[in-house]
Amino acid sequence: MNVWRTLPTVTTIEEFERELEHIIHRPTALRPFVCNGSPLACRAFIVGFNPATSMNAGFWDFWRSGYGFDKEKWLECYKDERQRRPLAPGKTRRSAVSPSRRVIEWIIEEAGSVGVLETNIYAPATEKAKELAKEQQCTQPFEFLLDAVKPSILVVHGTKAADYFRAHNDAGRGAKIIEKRHFSRGWSEADARALGREIMDECASLP
């Protein structure tokens, strides 16, 4: 179990990096978040239960001190590793990105100038949520992100993620919570882009 210490006020990307490294260590097998540039500039979070796609490359391989997260480099690596992975029995091809990734990219594109950070309640990657071991269920990286970034909106997708927020008072730290079905199935491009516009409109209406 992690022991919390008092979190200093995080106002710069350098302070953010230092505190994050204290929590997840370096190197790390965890994937605490993905964003484009500085996480401190993100007003909206997309929140799932835990990452579904494991990668050989680590989180810090895509972190640039003084800048933040290099999403373009991460996405290239994600696609490359995905294509190299052996196909499941009976499969002859694999799409460049997963259904969830495709939906997330549509949402972010439509959200326009709103900074969007993708994260999960739990940072270890497992193919299925039920494979997440009890000892892996630590929320400290996620709670650090909430406290450091202070997002205005949390888009929570999937039943398991939504259940976490229902079970924990003030788990969202006062952010507006928008619950949606899981992005892995049943989403059209039109649906995803409509959600992106909803995020943009909600951010415009909040202080």
mmCIF file of N, CA and C in Angstrom, residues 120-175:
data_model
loop_
_atom_site.group_PDB
_atom_site.id
_atom_site.type_symbol
_atom_site.label_atom_id
_atom_site.label_comp_id
_atom_site.label_asym_id
_atom_site.label_seq_id
_atom_site.Cartn_x
_atom_site.Cartn_y
_atom_site.Cartn_z
ATOM 1 N N ASN A 120 -6.672 6.735 -16.478
ATOM 2 C CA ASN A 120 -7.468 5.637 -15.942
ATOM 3 C C ASN A 120 -7.383 5.657 -14.425
ATOM 4 N N ILE A 121 -8.353 5.079 -13.785
ATOM 5 C CA ILE A 121 -8.336 5.004 -12.327
ATOM 6 C C ILE A 121 -7.131 4.196 -11.858
ATOM 7 N N TYR A 122 -6.813 3.132 -12.594
ATOM 8 C CA TYR A 122 -5.647 2.307 -12.288
ATOM 9 C C TYR A 122 -4.697 2.345 -13.481
ATOM 10 N N ALA A 123 -3.406 2.506 -13.231
ATOM 11 C CA ALA A 123 -2.430 2.732 -14.302
ATOM 12 C C ALA A 123 -1.824 1.484 -14.935
ATOM 13 N N PRO A 124 -1.842 0.287 -14.309
ATOM 14 C CA PRO A 124 -1.290 -0.895 -14.978
ATOM 15 C C PRO A 124 -2.169 -1.337 -16.146
ATOM 16 N N ALA A 125 -1.538 -1.798 -17.226
ATOM 17 C CA ALA A 125 -2.282 -2.251 -18.401
ATOM 18 C C ALA A 125 -2.560 -3.747 -18.320
ATOM 19 N N THR A 126 -3.808 -4.133 -18.584
ATOM 20 C CA THR A 126 -4.187 -5.538 -18.709
ATOM 21 C C THR A 126 -5.174 -5.641 -19.862
ATOM 22 N N GLU A 127 -5.154 -6.779 -20.573
ATOM 23 C CA GLU A 127 -6.039 -6.938 -21.714
ATOM 24 C C GLU A 127 -7.497 -6.840 -21.297
ATOM 25 N N LYS A 128 -7.826 -7.401 -20.132
ATOM 26 C CA LYS A 128 -9.181 -7.341 -19.608
ATOM 27 C C LYS A 128 -9.149 -6.780 -18.188
ATOM 28 N N ALA A 129 -10.177 -6.008 -17.844
ATOM 29 C CA ALA A 129 -10.207 -5.370 -16.521
ATOM 30 C C ALA A 129 -10.151 -6.393 -15.388
ATOM 31 N N LYS A 130 -10.776 -7.556 -15.598
ATOM 32 C CA LYS A 130 -10.812 -8.569 -14.543
ATOM 33 C C LYS A 130 -9.437 -9.170 -14.263
ATOM 34 N N GLU A 131 -8.475 -8.946 -15.168
ATOM 35 C CA GLU A 131 -7.122 -9.461 -14.977
ATOM 36 C C GLU A 131 -6.283 -8.561 -14.077
ATOM 37 N N LEU A 132 -6.823 -7.403 -13.709
ATOM 38 C CA LEU A 132 -6.093 -6.480 -12.847
ATOM 39 C C LEU A 132 -6.038 -7.041 -11.429
ATOM 40 N N ALA A 133 -4.834 -7.373 -10.972
ATOM 41 C CA ALA A 133 -4.668 -7.984 -9.653
ATOM 42 C C ALA A 133 -4.942 -6.974 -8.542
ATOM 43 N N LYS A 134 -5.297 -7.485 -7.385
ATOM 44 C CA LYS A 134 -5.624 -6.626 -6.247
ATOM 45 C C LYS A 134 -4.466 -5.699 -5.906
ATOM 46 N N GLU A 135 -3.246 -6.226 -5.939
ATOM 47 C CA GLU A 135 -2.087 -5.411 -5.573
ATOM 48 C C GLU A 135 -1.775 -4.337 -6.613
ATOM 49 N N GLN A 136 -2.406 -4.425 -7.795
ATOM 50 C CA GLN A 136 -2.213 -3.409 -8.825
ATOM 51 C C GLN A 136 -3.224 -2.274 -8.712
ATOM 52 N N GLN A 137 -4.196 -2.426 -7.855
ATOM 53 C CA GLN A 137 -5.289 -1.464 -7.770
ATOM 54 C C GLN A 137 -4.941 -0.312 -6.823
ATOM 55 N N CYS A 138 -4.024 0.497 -7.289
ATOM 56 C CA CYS A 138 -3.602 1.688 -6.545
ATOM 57 C C CYS A 138 -4.033 2.925 -7.326
ATOM 58 N N THR A 139 -4.726 3.822 -6.663
ATOM 59 C CA THR A 139 -5.250 5.012 -7.338
ATOM 60 C C THR A 139 -4.344 6.236 -7.174
ATOM 61 N N GLN A 140 -3.192 6.071 -6.560
ATOM 62 C CA GLN A 140 -2.351 7.231 -6.260
ATOM 63 C C GLN A 140 -1.957 8.033 -7.499
ATOM 64 N N PRO A 141 -1.541 7.409 -8.612
ATOM 65 C CA PRO A 141 -1.227 8.219 -9.796
ATOM 66 C C PRO A 141 -2.429 9.022 -10.295
ATOM 67 N N PHE A 142 -3.601 8.403 -10.289
ATOM 68 C CA PHE A 142 -4.808 9.090 -10.745
ATOM 69 C C PHE A 142 -5.165 10.246 -9.821
ATOM 70 N N GLU A 143 -5.092 10.020 -8.527
ATOM 71 C CA GLU A 143 -5.420 11.085 -7.579
ATOM 72 C C GLU A 143 -4.412 12.231 -7.657
ATOM 73 N N PHE A 144 -3.158 11.897 -7.923
ATOM 74 C CA PHE A 144 -2.164 12.945 -8.123
ATOM 75 C C PHE A 144 -2.546 13.830 -9.303
ATOM 76 N N LEU A 145 -2.968 13.204 -10.400
ATOM 77 C CA LEU A 145 -3.362 13.982 -11.576
ATOM 78 C C LEU A 145 -4.523 14.920 -11.267
ATOM 79 N N LEU A 146 -5.519 14.428 -10.541
ATOM 80 C CA LEU A 146 -6.660 15.266 -10.181
ATOM 81 C C LEU A 146 -6.219 16.463 -9.345
ATOM 82 N N ASP A 147 -5.355 16.217 -8.369
ATOM 83 C CA ASP A 147 -4.929 17.281 -7.472
ATOM 84 C C ASP A 147 -3.979 18.274 -8.134
ATOM 85 N N ALA A 148 -3.141 17.780 -9.040
ATOM 86 C CA ALA A 148 -2.157 18.650 -9.677
ATOM 87 C C ALA A 148 -2.749 19.449 -10.832
ATOM 88 N N VAL A 149 -3.570 18.803 -11.644
ATOM 89 C CA VAL A 149 -4.110 19.445 -12.850
ATOM 90 C C VAL A 149 -5.413 20.189 -12.583
ATOM 91 N N LYS A 150 -6.232 19.652 -11.678
ATOM 92 C CA LYS A 150 -7.529 20.250 -11.342
ATOM 93 C C LYS A 150 -8.416 20.434 -12.585
ATOM 94 N N PRO A 151 -8.777 19.336 -13.240
ATOM 95 C CA PRO A 151 -9.608 19.435 -14.440
ATOM 96 C C PRO A 151 -11.014 19.940 -14.124
ATOM 97 N N SER A 152 -11.643 20.536 -15.118
ATOM 98 C CA SER A 152 -13.016 21.018 -14.966
ATOM 99 C C SER A 152 -14.036 19.932 -15.268
ATOM 100 N N ILE A 153 -13.673 19.004 -16.177
ATOM 101 C CA ILE A 153 -14.604 17.981 -16.651
ATOM 102 C C ILE A 153 -13.927 16.617 -16.651
ATOM 103 N N LEU A 154 -14.660 15.599 -16.207
ATOM 104 C CA LEU A 154 -14.215 14.214 -16.295
ATOM 105 C C LEU A 154 -15.231 13.455 -17.144
ATOM 106 N N VAL A 155 -14.804 12.939 -18.280
ATOM 107 C CA VAL A 155 -15.644 12.074 -19.096
ATOM 108 C C VAL A 155 -15.293 10.644 -18.706
ATOM 109 N N VAL A 156 -16.200 9.975 -18.006
ATOM 110 C CA VAL A 156 -15.952 8.648 -17.451
ATOM 111 C C VAL A 156 -16.650 7.622 -18.335
ATOM 112 N N HIS A 157 -15.862 6.703 -18.922
ATOM 113 C CA HIS A 157 -16.492 5.727 -19.821
ATOM 114 C C HIS A 157 -16.337 4.311 -19.278
ATOM 115 N N GLY A 158 -17.441 3.594 -19.319
ATOM 116 C CA GLY A 158 -17.470 2.223 -18.840
ATOM 117 C C GLY A 158 -18.077 2.096 -17.458
ATOM 118 N N THR A 159 -18.742 0.962 -17.211
ATOM 119 C CA THR A 159 -19.436 0.735 -15.947
ATOM 120 C C THR A 159 -18.487 0.687 -14.762
ATOM 121 N N LYS A 160 -17.351 0.007 -14.931
ATOM 122 C CA LYS A 160 -16.418 -0.142 -13.809
ATOM 123 C C LYS A 160 -15.866 1.209 -13.366
ATOM 124 N N ALA A 161 -15.520 2.049 -14.319
ATOM 125 C CA ALA A 161 -15.013 3.376 -13.974
ATOM 126 C C ALA A 161 -16.096 4.216 -13.301
ATOM 127 N N ALA A 162 -17.315 4.157 -13.844
ATOM 128 C CA ALA A 162 -18.423 4.920 -13.264
ATOM 129 C C ALA A 162 -18.725 4.456 -11.844
ATOM 130 N N ASP A 163 -18.649 3.143 -11.605
ATOM 131 C CA ASP A 163 -18.916 2.602 -10.270
ATOM 132 C C ASP A 163 -17.928 3.145 -9.246
ATOM 133 N N TYR A 164 -16.696 3.341 -9.662
ATOM 134 C CA TYR A 164 -15.686 3.891 -8.741
ATOM 135 C C TYR A 164 -16.105 5.274 -8.249
ATOM 136 N N PHE A 165 -16.575 6.120 -9.143
ATOM 137 C CA PHE A 165 -16.961 7.475 -8.750
ATOM 138 C C PHE A 165 -18.232 7.477 -7.911
ATOM 139 N N ARG A 166 -19.121 6.540 -8.183
ATOM 140 C CA ARG A 166 -20.330 6.458 -7.370
ATOM 141 C C ARG A 166 -20.015 5.982 -5.949
ATOM 142 N N ALA A 167 -18.982 5.175 -5.815
ATOM 143 C CA ALA A 167 -18.647 4.589 -4.515
ATOM 144 C C ALA A 167 -17.769 5.487 -3.658
ATOM 145 N N HIS A 168 -17.180 6.520 -4.236
ATOM 146 C CA HIS A 168 -16.250 7.366 -3.495
ATOM 147 C C HIS A 168 -16.700 8.821 -3.561
ATOM 148 N N ASN A 169 -17.065 9.354 -2.426
ATOM 149 C CA ASN A 169 -17.493 10.750 -2.370
ATOM 150 C C ASN A 169 -16.353 11.677 -2.777
ATOM 151 N N ASP A 170 -16.667 12.638 -3.601
ATOM 152 C CA ASP A 170 -15.705 13.646 -4.058
ATOM 153 C C ASP A 170 -14.512 13.032 -4.781
ATOM 154 N N ALA A 171 -14.714 11.868 -5.403
ATOM 155 C CA ALA A 171 -13.619 11.247 -6.146
ATOM 156 C C ALA A 171 -13.174 12.118 -7.315
ATOM 157 N N GLY A 172 -14.098 12.946 -7.829
ATOM 158 C CA GLY A 172 -13.765 13.811 -8.955
ATOM 159 C C GLY A 172 -13.265 15.173 -8.555
ATOM 160 N N ARG A 173 -13.103 15.405 -7.260
ATOM 161 C CA ARG A 173 -12.576 16.684 -6.745
ATOM 162 C C ARG A 173 -13.400 17.884 -7.216
ATOM 163 N N GLY A 174 -14.710 17.688 -7.366
ATOM 164 C CA GLY A 174 -15.575 18.800 -7.737
ATOM 165 C C GLY A 174 -15.710 19.040 -9.224
ATOM 166 N N ALA A 175 -15.000 18.279 -10.050
ATOM 167 C CA ALA A 175 -15.132 18.433 -11.502
ATOM 168 C C ALA A 175 -16.494 17.924 -11.956
#
